[in-house]
PDB file of N, CA and C and ligand atoms in Angstrom:
ATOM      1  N   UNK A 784     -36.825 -10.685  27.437  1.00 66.00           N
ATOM      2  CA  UNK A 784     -35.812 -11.536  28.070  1.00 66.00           C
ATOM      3  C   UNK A 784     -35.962 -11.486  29.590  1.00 66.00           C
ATOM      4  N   UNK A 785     -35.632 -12.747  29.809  1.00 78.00           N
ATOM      5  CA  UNK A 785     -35.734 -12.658  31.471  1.00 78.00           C
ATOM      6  C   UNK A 785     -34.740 -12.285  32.497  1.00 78.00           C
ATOM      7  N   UNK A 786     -35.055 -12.155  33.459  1.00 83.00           N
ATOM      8  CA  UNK A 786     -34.074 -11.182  34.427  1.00 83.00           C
ATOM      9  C   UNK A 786     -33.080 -12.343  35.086  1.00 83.00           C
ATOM     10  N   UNK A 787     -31.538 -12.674  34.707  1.00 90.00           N
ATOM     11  CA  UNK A 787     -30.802 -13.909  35.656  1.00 90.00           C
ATOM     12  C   UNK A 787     -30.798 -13.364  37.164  1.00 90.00           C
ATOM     13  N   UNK A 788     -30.460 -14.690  37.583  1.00 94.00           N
ATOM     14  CA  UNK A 788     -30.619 -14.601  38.966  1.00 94.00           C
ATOM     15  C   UNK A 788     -29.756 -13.712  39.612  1.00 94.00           C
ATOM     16  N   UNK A 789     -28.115 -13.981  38.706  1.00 96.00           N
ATOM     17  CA  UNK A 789     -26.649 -12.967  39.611  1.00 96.00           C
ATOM     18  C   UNK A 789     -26.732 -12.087  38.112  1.00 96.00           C
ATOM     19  N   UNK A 790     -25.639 -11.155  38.659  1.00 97.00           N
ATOM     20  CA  UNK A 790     -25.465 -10.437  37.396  1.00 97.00           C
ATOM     21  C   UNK A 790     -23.222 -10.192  37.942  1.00 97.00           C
ATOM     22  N   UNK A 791     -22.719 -10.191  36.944  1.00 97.00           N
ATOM     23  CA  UNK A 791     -21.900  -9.734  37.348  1.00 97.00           C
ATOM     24  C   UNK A 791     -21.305  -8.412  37.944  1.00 97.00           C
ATOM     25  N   UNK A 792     -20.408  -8.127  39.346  1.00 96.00           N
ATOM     26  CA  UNK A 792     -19.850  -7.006  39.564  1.00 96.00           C
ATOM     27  C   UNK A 792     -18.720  -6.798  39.348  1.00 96.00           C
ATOM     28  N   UNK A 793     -18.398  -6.138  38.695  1.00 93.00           N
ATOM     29  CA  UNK A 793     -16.880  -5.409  38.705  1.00 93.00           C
ATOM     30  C   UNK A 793     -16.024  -4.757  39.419  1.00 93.00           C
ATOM     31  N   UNK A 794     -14.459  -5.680  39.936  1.00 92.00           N
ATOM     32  CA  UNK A 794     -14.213  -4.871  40.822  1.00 92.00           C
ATOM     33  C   UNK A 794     -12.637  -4.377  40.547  1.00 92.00           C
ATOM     34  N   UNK A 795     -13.138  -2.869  39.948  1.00 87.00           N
ATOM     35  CA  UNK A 795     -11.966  -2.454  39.043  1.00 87.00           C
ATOM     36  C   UNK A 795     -10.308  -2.478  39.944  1.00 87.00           C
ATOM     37  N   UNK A 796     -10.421  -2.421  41.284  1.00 89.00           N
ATOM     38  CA  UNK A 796      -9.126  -2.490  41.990  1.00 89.00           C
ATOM     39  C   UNK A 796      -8.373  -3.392  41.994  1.00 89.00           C
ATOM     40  N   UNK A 797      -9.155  -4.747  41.305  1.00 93.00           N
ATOM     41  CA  UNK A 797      -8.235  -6.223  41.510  1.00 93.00           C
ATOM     42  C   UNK A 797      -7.766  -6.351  39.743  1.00 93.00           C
ATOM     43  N   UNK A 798      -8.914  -5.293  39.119  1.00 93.00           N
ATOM     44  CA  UNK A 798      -8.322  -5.778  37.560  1.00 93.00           C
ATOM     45  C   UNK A 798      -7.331  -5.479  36.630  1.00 93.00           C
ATOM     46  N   UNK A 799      -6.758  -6.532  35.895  1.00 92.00           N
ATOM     47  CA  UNK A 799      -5.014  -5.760  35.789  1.00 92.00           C
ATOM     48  C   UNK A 799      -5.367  -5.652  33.812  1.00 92.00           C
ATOM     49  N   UNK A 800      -6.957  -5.540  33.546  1.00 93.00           N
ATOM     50  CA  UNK A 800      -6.791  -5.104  32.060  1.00 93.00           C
ATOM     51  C   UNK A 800      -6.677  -6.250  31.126  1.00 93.00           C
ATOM     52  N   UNK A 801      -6.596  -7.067  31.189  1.00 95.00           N
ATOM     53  CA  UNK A 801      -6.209  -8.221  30.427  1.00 95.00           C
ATOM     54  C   UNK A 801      -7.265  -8.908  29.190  1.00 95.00           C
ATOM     55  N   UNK A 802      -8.824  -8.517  29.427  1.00 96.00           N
ATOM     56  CA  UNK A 802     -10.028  -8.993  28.586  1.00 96.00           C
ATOM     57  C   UNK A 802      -9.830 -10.137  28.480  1.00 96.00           C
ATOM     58  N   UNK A 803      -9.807 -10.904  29.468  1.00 97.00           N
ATOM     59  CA  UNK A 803     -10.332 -12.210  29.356  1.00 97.00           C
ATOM     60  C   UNK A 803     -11.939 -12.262  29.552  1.00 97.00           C
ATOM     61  N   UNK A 804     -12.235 -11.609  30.293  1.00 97.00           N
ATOM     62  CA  UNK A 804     -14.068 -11.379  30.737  1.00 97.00           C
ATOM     63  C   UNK A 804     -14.315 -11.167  29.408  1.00 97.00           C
ATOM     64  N   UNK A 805     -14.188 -10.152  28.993  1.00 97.00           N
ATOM     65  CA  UNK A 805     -14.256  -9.799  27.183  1.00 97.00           C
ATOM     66  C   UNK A 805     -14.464 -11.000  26.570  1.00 97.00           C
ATOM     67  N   UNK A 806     -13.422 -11.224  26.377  1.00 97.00           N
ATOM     68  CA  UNK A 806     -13.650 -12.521  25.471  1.00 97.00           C
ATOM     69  C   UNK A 806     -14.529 -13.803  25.871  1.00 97.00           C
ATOM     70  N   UNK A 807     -14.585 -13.855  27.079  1.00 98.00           N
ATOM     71  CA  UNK A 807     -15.044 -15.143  27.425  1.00 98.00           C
ATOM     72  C   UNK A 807     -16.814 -14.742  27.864  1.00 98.00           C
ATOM     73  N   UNK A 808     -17.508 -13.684  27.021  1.00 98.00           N
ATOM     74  CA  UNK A 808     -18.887 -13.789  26.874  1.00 98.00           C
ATOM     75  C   UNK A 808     -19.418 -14.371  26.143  1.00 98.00           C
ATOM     76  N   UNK A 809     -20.083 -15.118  25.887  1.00 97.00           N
ATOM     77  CA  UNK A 809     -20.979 -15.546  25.006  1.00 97.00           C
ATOM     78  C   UNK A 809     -21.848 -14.629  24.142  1.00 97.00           C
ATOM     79  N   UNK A 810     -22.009 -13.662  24.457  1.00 96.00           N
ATOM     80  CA  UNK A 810     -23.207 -12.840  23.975  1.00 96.00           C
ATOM     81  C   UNK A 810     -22.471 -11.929  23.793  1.00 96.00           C
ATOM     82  N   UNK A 811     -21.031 -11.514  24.263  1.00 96.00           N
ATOM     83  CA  UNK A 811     -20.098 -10.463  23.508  1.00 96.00           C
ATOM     84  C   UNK A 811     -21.101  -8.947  24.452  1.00 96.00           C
ATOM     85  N   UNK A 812     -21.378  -8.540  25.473  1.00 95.00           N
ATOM     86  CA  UNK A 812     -22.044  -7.554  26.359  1.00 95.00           C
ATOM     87  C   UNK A 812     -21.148  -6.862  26.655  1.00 95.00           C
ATOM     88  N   UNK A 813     -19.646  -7.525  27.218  1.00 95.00           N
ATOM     89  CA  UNK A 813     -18.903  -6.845  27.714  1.00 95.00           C
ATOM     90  C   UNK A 813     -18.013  -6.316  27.131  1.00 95.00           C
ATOM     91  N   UNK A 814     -17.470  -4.738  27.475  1.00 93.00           N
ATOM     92  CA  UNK A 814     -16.658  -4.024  26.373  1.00 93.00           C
ATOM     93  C   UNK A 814     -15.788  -3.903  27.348  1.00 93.00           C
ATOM     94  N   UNK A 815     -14.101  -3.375  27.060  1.00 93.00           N
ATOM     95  CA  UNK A 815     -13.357  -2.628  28.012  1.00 93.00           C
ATOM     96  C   UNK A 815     -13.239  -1.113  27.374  1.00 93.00           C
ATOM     97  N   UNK A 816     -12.990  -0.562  28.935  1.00 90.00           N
ATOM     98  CA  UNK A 816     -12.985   0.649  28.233  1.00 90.00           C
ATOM     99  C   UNK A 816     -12.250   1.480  28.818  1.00 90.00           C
ATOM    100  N   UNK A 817     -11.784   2.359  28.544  1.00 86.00           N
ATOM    101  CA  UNK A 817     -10.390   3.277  29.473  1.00 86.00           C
ATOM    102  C   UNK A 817     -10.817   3.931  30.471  1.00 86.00           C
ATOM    103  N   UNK A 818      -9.900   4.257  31.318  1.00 81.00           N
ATOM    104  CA  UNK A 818     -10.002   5.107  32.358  1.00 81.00           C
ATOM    105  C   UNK A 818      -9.573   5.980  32.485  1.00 81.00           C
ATOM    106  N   UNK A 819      -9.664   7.047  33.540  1.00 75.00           N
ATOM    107  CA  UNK A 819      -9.099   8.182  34.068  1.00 75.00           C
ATOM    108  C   UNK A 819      -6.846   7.608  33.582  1.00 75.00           C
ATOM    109  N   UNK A 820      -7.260   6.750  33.870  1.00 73.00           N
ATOM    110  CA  UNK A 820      -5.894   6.554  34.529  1.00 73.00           C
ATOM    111  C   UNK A 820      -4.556   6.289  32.833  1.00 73.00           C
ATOM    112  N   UNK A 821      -4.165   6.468  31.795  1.00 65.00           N
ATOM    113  CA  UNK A 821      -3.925   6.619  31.103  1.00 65.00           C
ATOM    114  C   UNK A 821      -3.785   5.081  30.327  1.00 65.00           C
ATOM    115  N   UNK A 822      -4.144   4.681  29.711  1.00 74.00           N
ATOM    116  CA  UNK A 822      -3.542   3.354  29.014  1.00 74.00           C
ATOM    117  C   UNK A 822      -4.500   2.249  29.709  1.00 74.00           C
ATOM    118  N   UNK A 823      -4.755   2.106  30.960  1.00 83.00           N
ATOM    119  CA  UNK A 823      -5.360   1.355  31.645  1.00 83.00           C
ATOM    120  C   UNK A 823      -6.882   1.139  31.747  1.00 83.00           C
ATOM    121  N   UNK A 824      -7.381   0.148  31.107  1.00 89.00           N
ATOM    122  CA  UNK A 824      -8.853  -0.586  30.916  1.00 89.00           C
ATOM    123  C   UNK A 824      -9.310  -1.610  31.606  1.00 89.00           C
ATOM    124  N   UNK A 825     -10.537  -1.539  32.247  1.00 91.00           N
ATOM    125  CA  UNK A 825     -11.581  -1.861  32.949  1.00 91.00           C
ATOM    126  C   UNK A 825     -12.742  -2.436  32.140  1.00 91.00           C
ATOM    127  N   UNK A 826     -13.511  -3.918  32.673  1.00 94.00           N
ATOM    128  CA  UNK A 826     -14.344  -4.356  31.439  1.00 94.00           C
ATOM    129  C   UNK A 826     -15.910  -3.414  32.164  1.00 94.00           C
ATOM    130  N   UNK A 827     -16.823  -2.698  31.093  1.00 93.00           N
ATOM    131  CA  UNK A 827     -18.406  -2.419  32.041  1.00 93.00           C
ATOM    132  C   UNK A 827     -19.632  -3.385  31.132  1.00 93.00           C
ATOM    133  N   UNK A 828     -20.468  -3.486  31.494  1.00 93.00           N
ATOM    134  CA  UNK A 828     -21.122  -4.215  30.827  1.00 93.00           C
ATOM    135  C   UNK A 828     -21.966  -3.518  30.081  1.00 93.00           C
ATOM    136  N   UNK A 829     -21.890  -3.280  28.642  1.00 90.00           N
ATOM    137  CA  UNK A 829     -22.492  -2.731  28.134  1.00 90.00           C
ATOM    138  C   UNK A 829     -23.789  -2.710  27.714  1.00 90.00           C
ATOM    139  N   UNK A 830     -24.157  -3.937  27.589  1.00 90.00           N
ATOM    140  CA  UNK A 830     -25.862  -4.440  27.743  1.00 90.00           C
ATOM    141  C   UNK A 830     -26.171  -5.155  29.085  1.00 90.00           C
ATOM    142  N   UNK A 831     -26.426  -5.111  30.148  1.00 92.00           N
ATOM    143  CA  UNK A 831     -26.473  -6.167  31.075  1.00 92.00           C
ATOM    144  C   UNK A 831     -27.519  -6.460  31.098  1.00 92.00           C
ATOM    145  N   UNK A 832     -28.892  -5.494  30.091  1.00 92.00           N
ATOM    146  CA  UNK A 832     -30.228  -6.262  29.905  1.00 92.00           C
ATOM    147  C   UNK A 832     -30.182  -7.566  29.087  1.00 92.00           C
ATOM    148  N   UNK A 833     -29.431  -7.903  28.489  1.00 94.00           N
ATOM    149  CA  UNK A 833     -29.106  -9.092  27.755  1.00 94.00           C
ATOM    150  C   UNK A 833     -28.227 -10.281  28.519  1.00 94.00           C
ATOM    151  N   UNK A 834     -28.025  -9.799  29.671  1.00 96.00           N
ATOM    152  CA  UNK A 834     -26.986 -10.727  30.418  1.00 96.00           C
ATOM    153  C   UNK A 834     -28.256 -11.876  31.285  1.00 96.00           C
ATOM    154  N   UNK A 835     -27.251 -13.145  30.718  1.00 96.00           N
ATOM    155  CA  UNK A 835     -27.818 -14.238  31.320  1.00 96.00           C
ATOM    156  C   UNK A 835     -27.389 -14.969  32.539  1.00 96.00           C
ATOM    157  N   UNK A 836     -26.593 -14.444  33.105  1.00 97.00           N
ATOM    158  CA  UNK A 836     -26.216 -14.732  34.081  1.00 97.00           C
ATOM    159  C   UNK A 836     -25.280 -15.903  34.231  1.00 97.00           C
ATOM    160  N   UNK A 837     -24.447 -16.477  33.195  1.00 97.00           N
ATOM    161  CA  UNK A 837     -23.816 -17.010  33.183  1.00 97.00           C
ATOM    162  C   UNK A 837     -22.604 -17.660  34.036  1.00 97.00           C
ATOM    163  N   UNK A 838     -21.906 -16.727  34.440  1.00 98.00           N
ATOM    164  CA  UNK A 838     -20.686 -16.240  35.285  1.00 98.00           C
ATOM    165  C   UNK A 838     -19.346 -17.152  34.779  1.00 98.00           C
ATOM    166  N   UNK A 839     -19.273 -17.137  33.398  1.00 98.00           N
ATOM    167  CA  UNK A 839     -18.517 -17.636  32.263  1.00 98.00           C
ATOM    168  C   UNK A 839     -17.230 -16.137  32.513  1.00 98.00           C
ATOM    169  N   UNK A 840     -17.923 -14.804  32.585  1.00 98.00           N
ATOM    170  CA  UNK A 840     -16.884 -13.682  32.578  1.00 98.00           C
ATOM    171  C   UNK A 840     -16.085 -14.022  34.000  1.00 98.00           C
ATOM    172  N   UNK A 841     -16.504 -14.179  35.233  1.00 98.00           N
ATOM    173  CA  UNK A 841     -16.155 -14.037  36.320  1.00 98.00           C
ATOM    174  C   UNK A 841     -15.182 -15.302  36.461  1.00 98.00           C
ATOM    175  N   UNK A 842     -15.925 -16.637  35.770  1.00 98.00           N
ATOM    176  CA  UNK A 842     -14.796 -17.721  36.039  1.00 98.00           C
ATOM    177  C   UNK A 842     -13.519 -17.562  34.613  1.00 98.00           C
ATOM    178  N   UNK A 843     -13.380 -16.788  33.816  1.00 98.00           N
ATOM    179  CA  UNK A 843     -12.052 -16.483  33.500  1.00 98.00           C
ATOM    180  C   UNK A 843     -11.533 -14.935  33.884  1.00 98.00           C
ATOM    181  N   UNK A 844     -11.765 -14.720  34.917  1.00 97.00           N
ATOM    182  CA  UNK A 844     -10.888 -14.027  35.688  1.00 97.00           C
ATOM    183  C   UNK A 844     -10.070 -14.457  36.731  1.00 97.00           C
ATOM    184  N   UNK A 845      -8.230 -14.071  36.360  1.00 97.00           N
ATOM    185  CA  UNK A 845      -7.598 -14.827  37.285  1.00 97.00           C
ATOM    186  C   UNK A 845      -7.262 -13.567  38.575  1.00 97.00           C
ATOM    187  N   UNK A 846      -7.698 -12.723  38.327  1.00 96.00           N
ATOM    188  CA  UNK A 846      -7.509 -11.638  39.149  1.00 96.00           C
ATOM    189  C   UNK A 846      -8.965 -11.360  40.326  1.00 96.00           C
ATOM    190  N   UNK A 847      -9.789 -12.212  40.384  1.00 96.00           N
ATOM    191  CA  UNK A 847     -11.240 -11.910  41.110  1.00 96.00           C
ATOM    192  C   UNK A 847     -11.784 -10.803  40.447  1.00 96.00           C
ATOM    193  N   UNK A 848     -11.689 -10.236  39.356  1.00 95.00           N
ATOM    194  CA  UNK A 848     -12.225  -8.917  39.338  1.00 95.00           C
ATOM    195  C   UNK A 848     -13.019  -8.829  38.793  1.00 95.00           C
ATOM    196  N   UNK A 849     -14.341  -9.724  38.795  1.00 97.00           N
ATOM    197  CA  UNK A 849     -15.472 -10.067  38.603  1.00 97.00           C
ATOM    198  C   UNK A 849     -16.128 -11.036  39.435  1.00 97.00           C
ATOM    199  N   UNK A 850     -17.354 -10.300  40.425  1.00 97.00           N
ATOM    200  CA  UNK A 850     -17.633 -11.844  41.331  1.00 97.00           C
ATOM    201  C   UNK A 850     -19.324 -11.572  40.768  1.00 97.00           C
ATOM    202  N   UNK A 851     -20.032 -12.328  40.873  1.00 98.00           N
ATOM    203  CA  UNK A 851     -21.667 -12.562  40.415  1.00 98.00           C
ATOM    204  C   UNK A 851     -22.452 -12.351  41.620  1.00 98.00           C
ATOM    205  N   UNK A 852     -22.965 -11.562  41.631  1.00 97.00           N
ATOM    206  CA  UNK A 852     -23.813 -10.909  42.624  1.00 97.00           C
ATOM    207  C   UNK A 852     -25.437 -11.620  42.622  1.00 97.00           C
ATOM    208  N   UNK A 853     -26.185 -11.730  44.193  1.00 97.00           N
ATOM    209  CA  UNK A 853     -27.500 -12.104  43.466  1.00 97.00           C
ATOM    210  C   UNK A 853     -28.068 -10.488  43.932  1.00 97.00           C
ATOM    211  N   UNK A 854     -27.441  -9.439  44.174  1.00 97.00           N
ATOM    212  CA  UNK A 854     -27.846  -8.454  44.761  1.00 97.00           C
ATOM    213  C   UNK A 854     -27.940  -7.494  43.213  1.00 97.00           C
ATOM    214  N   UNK A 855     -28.903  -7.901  42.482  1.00 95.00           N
ATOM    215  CA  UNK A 855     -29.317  -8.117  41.278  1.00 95.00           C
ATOM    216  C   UNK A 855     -29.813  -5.906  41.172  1.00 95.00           C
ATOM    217  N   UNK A 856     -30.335  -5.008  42.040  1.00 95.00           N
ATOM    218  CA  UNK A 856     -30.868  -3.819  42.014  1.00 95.00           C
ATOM    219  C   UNK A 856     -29.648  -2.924  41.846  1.00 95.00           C
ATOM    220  N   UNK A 857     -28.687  -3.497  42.935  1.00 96.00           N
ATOM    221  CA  UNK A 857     -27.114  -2.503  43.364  1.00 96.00           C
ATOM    222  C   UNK A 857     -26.358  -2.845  42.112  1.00 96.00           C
ATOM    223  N   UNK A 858     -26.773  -4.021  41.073  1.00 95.00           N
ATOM    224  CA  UNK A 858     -25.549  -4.392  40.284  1.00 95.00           C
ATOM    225  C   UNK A 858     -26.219  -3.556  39.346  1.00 95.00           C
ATOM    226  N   UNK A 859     -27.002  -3.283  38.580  1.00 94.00           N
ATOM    227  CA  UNK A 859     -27.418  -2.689  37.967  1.00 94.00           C
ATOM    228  C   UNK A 859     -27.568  -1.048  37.777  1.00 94.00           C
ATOM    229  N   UNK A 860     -27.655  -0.842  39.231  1.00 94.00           N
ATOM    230  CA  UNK A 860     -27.053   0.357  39.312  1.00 94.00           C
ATOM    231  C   UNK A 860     -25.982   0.700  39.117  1.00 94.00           C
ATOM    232  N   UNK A 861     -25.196  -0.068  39.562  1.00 93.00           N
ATOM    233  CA  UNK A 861     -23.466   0.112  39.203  1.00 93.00           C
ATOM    234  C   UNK A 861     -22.974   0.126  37.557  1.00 93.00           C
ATOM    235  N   UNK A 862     -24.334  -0.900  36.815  1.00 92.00           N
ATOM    236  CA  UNK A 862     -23.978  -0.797  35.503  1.00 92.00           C
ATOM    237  C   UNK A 862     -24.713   0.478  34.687  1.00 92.00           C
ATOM    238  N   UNK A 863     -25.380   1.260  35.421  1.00 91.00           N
ATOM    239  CA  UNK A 863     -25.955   2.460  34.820  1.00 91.00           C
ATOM    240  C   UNK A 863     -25.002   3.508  35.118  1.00 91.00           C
ATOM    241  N   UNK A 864     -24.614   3.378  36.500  1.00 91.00           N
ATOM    242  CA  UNK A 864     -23.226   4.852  36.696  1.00 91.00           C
ATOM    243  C   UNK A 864     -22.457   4.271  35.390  1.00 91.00           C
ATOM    244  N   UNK A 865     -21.757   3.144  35.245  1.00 89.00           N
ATOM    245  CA  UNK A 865     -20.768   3.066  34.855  1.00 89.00           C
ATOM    246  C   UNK A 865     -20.707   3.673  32.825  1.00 89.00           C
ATOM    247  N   UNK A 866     -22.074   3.076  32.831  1.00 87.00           N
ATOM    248  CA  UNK A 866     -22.871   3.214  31.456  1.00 87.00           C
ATOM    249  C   UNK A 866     -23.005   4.476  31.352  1.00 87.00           C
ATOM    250  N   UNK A 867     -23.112   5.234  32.030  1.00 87.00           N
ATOM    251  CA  UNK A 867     -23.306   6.962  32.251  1.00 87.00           C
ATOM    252  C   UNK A 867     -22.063   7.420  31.971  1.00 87.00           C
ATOM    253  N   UNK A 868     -21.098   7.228  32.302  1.00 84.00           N
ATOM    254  CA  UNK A 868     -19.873   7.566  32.725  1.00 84.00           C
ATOM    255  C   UNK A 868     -18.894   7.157  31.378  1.00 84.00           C
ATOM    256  N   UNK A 869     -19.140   6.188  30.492  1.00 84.00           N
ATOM    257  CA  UNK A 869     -18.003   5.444  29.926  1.00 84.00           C
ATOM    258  C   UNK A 869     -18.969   5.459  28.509  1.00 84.00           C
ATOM    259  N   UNK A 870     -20.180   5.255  28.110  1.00 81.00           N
ATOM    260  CA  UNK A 870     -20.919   5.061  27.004  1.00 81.00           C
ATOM    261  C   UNK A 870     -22.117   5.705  27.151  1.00 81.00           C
ATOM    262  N   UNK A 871     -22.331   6.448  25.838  1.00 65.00           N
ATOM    263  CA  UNK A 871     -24.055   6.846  25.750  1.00 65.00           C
ATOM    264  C   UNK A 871     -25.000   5.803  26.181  1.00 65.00           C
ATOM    265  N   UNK A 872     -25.833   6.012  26.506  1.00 50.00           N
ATOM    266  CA  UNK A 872     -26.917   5.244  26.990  1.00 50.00           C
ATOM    267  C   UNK A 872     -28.231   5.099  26.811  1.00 50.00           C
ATOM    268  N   UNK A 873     -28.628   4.089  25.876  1.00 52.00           N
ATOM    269  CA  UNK A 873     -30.245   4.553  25.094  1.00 52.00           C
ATOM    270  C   UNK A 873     -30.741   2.739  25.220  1.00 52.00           C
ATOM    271  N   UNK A 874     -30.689   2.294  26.161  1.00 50.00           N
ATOM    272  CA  UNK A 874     -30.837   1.329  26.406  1.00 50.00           C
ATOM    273  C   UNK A 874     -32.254   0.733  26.742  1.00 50.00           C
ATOM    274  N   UNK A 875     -33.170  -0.188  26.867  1.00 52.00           N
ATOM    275  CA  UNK A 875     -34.347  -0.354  27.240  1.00 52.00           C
ATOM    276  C   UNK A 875     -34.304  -1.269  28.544  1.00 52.00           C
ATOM    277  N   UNK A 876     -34.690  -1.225  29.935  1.00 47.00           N
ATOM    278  CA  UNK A 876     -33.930  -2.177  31.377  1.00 47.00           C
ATOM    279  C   UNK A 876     -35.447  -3.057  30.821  1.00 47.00           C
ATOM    280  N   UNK A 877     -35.118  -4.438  31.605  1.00 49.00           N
ATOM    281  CA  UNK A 877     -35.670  -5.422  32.087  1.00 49.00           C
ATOM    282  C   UNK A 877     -37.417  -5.145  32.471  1.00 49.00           C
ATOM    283  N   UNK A 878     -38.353  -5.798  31.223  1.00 49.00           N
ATOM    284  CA  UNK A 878     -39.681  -5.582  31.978  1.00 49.00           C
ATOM    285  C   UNK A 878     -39.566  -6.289  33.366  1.00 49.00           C
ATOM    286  N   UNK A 879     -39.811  -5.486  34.403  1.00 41.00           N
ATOM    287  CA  UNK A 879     -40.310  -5.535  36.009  1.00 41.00           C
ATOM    288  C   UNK A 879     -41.672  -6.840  35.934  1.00 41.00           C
ATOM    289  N   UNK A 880     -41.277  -7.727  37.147  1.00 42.00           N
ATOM    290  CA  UNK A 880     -42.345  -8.514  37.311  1.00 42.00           C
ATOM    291  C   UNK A 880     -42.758  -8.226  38.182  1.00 42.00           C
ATOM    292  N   UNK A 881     -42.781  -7.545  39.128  1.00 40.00           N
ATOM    293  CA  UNK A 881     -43.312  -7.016  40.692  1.00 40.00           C
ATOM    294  C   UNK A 881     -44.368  -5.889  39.900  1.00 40.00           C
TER     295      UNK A 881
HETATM  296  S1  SF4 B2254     -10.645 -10.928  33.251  1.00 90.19           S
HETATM  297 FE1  SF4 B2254     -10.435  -9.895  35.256  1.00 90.19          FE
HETATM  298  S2  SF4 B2254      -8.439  -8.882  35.156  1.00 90.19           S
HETATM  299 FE2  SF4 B2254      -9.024  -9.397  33.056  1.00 90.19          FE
HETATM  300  S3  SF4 B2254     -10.091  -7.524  32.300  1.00 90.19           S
HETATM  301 FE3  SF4 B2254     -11.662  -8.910  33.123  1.00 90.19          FE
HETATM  302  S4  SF4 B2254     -11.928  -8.232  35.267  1.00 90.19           S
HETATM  303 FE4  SF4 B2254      -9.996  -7.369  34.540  1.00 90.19          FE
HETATM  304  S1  SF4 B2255     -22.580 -13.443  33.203  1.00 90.19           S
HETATM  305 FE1  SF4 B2255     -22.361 -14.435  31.166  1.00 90.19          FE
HETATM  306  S2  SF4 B2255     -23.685 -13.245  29.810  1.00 90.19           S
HETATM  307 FE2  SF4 B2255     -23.407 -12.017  31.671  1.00 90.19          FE
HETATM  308  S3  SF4 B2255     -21.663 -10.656  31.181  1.00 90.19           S
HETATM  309 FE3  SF4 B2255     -20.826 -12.491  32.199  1.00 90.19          FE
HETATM  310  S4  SF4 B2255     -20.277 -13.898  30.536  1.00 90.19           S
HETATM  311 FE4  SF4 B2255     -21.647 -12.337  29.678  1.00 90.19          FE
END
């Protein structure tokens, strides 16, 4: 699969929990998942090697708390902490074209 151009970022301070991003994937990537904070869920992307770059999650967010990045290295990183942090991780990344 090929690498999209944006990928989505998550920006858990504006998000009030609601899974609309959730729902509104096509490919179903995105999970929510709890936090530190008791009761309160945050969406991470659980495959983002499968993400097409759509930005279908980001435009049903009424809270901004998803904007599409083309800073495509940092987003991915962010989805490996988060993937580290929230889900096991046995994932295969994006064959590299460089
Ligand atoms: S749609 Fe926005 S507010 Fe709702 S869970 Fe996703 S990021 Fe959070
Ligand atoms: S950009 Fe599209 S494919 Fe990627 S997580 Fe968002 S809705 Fe899913």
């Amino acid at each position: 699969m090929k690498q999209p151009k944006k990928l989505p970022w998550t920006i858990s301070s504006l998000c009030d929990g609601c899974a609309s991003c959730e729902n509104a994937c096509p490919i179903e990537i995105i999970t929510m998942v709890e936090t530190e904070h008791k009761g309160f869920s945050i969406p991470i992307l659980k495959k983002y090697e499968d993400c097409i770059g759509c930005g279908k999650c980001a435009n049903a967010c009424a809270m901004g708390g998803i904007a599409m990045t083309a800073y495509i290295s940092d987003a991915i990183e962010k989805c490996e902490r988060d993937r580290k942090r929230f889900l096991a991780s046995d994932f295969t990344p994006w064959e590299r074209s460089e």
